Structures are given as C-alpha cells and as structure tokens.
Short mmCIF file of C-alpha atoms in Angstrom, two decimals:
data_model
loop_
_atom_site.label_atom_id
_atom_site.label_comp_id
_atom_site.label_asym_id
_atom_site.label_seq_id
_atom_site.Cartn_x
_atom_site.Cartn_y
_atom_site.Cartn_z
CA UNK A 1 0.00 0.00 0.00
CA UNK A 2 3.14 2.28 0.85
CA UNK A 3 4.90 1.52 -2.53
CA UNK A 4 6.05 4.41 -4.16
CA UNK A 5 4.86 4.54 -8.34
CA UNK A 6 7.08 7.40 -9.05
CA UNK A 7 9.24 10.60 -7.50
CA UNK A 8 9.50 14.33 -9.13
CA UNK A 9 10.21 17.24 -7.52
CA UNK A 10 10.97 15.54 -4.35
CA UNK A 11 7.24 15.06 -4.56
CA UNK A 12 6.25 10.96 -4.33
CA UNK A 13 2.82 9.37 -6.11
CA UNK A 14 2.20 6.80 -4.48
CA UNK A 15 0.70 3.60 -6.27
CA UNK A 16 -2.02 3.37 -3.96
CA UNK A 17 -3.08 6.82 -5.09
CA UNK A 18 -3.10 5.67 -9.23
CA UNK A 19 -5.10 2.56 -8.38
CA UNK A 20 -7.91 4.37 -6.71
CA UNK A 21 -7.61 7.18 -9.50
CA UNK A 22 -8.16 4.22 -12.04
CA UNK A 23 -11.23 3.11 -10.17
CA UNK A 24 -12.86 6.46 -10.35
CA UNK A 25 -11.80 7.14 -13.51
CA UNK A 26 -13.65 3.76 -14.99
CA UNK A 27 -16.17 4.33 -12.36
CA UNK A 28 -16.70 7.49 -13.98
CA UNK A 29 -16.98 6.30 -17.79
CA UNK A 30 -19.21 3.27 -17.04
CA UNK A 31 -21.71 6.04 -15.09
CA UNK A 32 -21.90 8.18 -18.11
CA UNK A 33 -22.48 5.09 -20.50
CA UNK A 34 -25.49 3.79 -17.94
CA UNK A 35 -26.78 7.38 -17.75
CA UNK A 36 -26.58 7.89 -22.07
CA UNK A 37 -28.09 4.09 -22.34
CA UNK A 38 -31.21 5.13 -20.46
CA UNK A 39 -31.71 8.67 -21.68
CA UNK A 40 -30.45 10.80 -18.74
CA UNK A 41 -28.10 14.00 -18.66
CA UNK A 42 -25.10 12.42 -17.88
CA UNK A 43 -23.48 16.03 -17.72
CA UNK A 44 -25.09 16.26 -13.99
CA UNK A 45 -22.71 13.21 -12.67
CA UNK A 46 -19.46 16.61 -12.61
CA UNK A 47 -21.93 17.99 -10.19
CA UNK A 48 -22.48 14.68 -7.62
CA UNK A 49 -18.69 13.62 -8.09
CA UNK A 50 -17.82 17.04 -6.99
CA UNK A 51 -19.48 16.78 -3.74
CA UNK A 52 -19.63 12.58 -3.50
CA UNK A 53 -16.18 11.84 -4.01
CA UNK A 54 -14.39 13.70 -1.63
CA UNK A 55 -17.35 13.00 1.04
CA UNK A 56 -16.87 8.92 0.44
CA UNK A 57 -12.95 9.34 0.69
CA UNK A 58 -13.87 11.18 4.09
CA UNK A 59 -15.88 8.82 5.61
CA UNK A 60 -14.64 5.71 4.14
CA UNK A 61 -11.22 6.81 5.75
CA UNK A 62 -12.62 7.51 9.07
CA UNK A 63 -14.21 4.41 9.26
CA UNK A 64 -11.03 2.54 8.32
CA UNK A 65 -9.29 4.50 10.96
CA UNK A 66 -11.88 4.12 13.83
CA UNK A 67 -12.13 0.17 12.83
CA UNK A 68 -7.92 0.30 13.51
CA UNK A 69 -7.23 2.55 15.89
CA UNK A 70 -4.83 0.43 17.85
CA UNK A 71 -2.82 1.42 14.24
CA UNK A 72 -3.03 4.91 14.87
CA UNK A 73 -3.13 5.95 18.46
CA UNK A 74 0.57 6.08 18.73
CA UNK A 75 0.70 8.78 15.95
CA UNK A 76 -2.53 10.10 15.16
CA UNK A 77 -1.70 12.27 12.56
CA UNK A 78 -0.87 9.53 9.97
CA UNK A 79 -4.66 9.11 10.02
CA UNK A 80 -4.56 11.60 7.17
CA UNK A 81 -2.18 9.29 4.89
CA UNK A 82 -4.43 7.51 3.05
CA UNK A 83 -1.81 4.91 1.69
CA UNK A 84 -1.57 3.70 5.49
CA UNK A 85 -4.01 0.98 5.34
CA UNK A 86 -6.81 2.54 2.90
CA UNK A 87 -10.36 3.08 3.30
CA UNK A 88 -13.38 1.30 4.49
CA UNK A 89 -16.22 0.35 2.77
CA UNK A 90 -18.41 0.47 6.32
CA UNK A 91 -17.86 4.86 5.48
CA UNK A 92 -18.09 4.72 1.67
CA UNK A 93 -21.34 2.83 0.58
CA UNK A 94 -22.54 5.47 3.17
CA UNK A 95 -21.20 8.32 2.12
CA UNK A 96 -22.51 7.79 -1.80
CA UNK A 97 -26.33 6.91 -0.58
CA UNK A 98 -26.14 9.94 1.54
CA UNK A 99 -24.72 11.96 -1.35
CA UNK A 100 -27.03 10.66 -4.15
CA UNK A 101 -30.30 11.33 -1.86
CA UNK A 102 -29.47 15.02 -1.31
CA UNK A 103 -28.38 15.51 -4.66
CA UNK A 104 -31.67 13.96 -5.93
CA UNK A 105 -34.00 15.67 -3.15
CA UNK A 106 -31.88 19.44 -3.80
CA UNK A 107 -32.89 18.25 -7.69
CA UNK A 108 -35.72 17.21 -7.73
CA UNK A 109 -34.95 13.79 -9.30
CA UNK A 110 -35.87 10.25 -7.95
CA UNK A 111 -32.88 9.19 -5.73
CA UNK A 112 -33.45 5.46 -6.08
CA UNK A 113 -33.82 5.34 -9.89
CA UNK A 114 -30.36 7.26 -9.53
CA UNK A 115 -29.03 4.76 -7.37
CA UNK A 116 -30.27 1.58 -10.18
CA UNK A 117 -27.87 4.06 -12.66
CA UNK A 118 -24.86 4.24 -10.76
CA UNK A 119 -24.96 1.11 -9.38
CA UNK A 120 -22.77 -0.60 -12.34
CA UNK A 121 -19.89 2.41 -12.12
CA UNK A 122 -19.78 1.48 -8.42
CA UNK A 123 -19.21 -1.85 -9.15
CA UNK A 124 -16.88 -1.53 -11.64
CA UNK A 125 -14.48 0.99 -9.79
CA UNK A 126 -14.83 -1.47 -6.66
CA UNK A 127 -13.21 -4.30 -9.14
CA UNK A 128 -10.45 -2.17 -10.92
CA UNK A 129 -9.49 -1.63 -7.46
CA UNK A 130 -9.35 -4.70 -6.18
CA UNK A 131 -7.71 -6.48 -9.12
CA UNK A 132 -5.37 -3.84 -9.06
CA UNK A 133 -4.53 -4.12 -5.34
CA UNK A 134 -4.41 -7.86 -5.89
CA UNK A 135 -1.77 -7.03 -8.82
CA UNK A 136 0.37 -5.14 -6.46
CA UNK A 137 0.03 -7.85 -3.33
CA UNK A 138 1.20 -10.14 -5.77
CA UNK A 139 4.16 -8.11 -7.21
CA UNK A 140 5.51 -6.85 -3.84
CA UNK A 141 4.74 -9.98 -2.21
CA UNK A 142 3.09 -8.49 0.59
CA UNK A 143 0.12 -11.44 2.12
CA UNK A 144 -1.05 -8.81 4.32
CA UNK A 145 -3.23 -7.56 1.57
CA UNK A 146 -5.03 -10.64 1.68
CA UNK A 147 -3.75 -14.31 1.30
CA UNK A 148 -4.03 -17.55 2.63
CA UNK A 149 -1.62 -20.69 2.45
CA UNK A 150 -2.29 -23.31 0.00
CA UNK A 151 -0.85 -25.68 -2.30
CA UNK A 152 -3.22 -25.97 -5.31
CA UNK A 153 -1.98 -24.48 -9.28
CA UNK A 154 -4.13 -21.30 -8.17
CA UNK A 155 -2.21 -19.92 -5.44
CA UNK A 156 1.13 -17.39 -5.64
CA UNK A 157 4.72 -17.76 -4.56
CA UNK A 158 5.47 -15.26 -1.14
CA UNK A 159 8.89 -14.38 -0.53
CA UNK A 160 9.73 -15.77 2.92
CA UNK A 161 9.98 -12.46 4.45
CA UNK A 162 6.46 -11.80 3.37
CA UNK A 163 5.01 -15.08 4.58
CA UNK A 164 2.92 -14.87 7.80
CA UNK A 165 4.65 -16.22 10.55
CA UNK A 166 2.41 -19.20 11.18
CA UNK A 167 2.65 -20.55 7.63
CA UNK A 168 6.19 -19.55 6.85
CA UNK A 169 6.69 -23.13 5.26
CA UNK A 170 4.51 -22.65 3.04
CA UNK A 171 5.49 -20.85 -0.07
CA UNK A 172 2.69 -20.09 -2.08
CA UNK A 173 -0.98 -18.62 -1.02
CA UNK A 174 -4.22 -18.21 -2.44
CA UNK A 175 -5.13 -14.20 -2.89
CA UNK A 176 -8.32 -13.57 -1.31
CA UNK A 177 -8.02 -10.10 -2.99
CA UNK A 178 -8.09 -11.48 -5.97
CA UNK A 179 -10.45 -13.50 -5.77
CA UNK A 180 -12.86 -11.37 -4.59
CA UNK A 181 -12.58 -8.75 -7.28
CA UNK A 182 -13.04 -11.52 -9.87
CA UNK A 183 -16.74 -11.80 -8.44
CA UNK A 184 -17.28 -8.79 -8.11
CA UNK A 185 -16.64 -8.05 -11.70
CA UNK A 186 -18.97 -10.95 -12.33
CA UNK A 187 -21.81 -9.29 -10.62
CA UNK A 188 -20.68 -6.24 -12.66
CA UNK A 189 -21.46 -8.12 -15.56
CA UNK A 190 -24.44 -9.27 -14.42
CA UNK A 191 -25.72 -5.76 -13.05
CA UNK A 192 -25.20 -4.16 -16.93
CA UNK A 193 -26.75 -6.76 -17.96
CA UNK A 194 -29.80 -6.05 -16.41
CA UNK A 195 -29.45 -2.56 -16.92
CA UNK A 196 -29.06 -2.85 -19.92
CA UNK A 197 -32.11 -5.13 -20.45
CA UNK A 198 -34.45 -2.61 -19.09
CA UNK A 199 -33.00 -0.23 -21.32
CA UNK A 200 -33.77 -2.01 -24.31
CA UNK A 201 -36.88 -3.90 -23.05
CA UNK A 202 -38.07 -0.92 -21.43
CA UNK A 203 -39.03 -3.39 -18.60
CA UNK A 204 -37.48 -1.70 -15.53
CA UNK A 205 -37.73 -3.23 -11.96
CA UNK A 206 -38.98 -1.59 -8.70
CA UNK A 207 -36.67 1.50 -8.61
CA UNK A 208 -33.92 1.05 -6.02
CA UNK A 209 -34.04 -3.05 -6.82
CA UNK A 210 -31.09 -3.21 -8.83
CA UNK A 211 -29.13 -1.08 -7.00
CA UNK A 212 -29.39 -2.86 -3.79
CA UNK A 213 -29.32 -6.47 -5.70
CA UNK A 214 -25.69 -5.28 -6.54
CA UNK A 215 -24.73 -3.68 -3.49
CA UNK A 216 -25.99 -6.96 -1.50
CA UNK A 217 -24.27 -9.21 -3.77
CA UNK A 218 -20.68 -6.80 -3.17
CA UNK A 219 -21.00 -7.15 0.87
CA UNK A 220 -21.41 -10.68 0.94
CA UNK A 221 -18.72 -11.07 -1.60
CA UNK A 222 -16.31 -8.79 0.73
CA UNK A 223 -17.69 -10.26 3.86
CA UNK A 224 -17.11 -13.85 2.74
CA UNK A 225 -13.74 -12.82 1.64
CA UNK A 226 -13.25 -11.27 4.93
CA UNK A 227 -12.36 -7.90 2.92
CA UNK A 228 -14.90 -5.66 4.25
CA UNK A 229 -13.01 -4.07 6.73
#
C-alpha cells in the first residue's frame, strides 16, 4: 500500500493513489455510459462527483481508521495518509447513498432510480481496485493484503519475508483479494446486464431493486472474503 509509483520534484505518487484514481476514472466512464443508455443527462454526474467523491474518501477513511485505531493511536496524525491501510467500505457505501439522496432531493430527481444508474460504475471501480490491489500484493509480495496458504496451481509464490509467521513453510498462497474482485466483476457483468435489459426492453424493476441487488451481492462477496473491513 506504501509503494512508491514514481518521484518528481521531491514530490512521491504513491501507487495506492493511481489505483484508486483508475477506479474512479472507470467508475466514472461506465456512469456516463449507464446514464446515455437510459436517456439521462449524464453532464449532472461533474456535479455529484464534486461533492460525492471527496465526502466517500472522508468517511470511508474515518471508518477505516476508527475500525484500527490500535494502528493509529501512537501517531494520530498519519490518520490523514491515506496509503496507510486505505479506506473502508463500512464509510463509503454510506457516504454515496447519503450523497445521491441530497443531490436527488436538492434536484428534484428520484434518488433510487439514480441509485439503479450508478450502481454498475460502483461496481466496476470497486473491481479495478481490487484487481489492481491484488496485482500489487502479488508483485511486492506483501500477504497482508489478503492471502491464505495453499498448495493448489491457483495460489502465488510469497517471498519468505512476506510469509505470515504461522505458515512460513509454506510458499505459495491463495489471494483472497483477488479473488474477490473476480466476483465482483462478475456481478458487474451481471448488473449491466440487467441494466441494460431494461433499457432495451423498457421493462425496468422496482426502482432502487437493482441497485441494492448489486450492493448486496458486493458485501457478501467482501464479507465472505473477509475484505470488508
């Protein structure tokens, strides 16, 4: 999470940083899309990211950093370093209802039919993200990001330092990460398609069904996975 992507300046990016700035940005693209596909001024979405994404970053850090305080106690004040440990997504999915209803309510638009719309950007930024991370655990070798021991042809080699200390003989682990964002970009898949069913069928569901069909099937992903932290 600390790893450095590149210097200038004496200023560092850190790669943390580009992955979540390749979720949004893909996040970003598959909302317009949705929002073109079903007729909607996709031109409002500058307006809710304005407010939304630095609102979600907010809380879904403070939640991370309530959830591990023991990490931060000693030195509070790296609470504001986002690349020590991440966010939570106990503060995000929060943050964007919250953000989505006011919009819609200051707007005058329905907030749930909104939510059905974004639902498939959310989806798809959550599994850039995660295959990304999973890219990087696997790269650095770091298990912390999420691994378990295993033997099988679908696991990845640790470097010894890397290995927990319980499993140390073992030399290759299963990435939960990575796993879990290859669901989740299954029920991305299977989110657009139904959007894009009703689009085309002009058949849509209850308003606010989709959206929380996809956001259900994401926390039972992350809490199987033990990721939802």
């Amino acid at each position: 999470m600390e790893l450095i992507a590149v210097t200038a300046g004496g200023i560092s990016v850190y790669t943390y940083g580009l992955i979540n700035l390749a979720a949004i940005l893909a996040g970003l693209l598959a909302a317009c899309g949705n929002f073109r596909l079903h007729g909607q001024d996709w031109k409002r979405l500058e307006d809710l990211l304005l407010w939304g994404l630095p609102l979600s970053l907010l809380a879904g850090r403070l939640a991370y950093v309530l959830c591990h305080w023991n990490e931060f106690s000693s030195a509070p004040l790296t609470a504001l370093c986002f690349w020590h440990g991440g966010i939570s997504y106990y503060g995000v999915i929060p943050a964007l209802f919250f953000t989505v209803f006011a919009y819609c309510q200051i707007h005058g638009f329905n907030p749930w039919r909104w939510m059905d719309l974004l639902i498939p950007a959310f989806l798809l930024a959550t599994a850039v993200q995660d295959l990304s991370l999973s890219s990087l655990q696997t790269g650095a070798g770091i298990s912390s990001l999420g691994g378990v021991a295993a033997g099988s042809a679908w696991t990845e080699y640790i470097e010894f330092q890397f290995r927990p200390l319980n499993v140390q003989e073992m030399g290759h682990f299963h990435s939960i990460l990575l796993r879990g964002a290859q669901a989740e970009a299954l029920v991305f898949l299977l989110i657009s398609f139904i959007s894009f069913w009703q689009s085309w069928h002009r058949t849509p569901w209850k308003n606010g069904s989709v959206a929380l069909l996809g956001i259900g099937l994401v926390v039972f992903i992350r809490l199987c996975c033990g990721l939802l932290v």
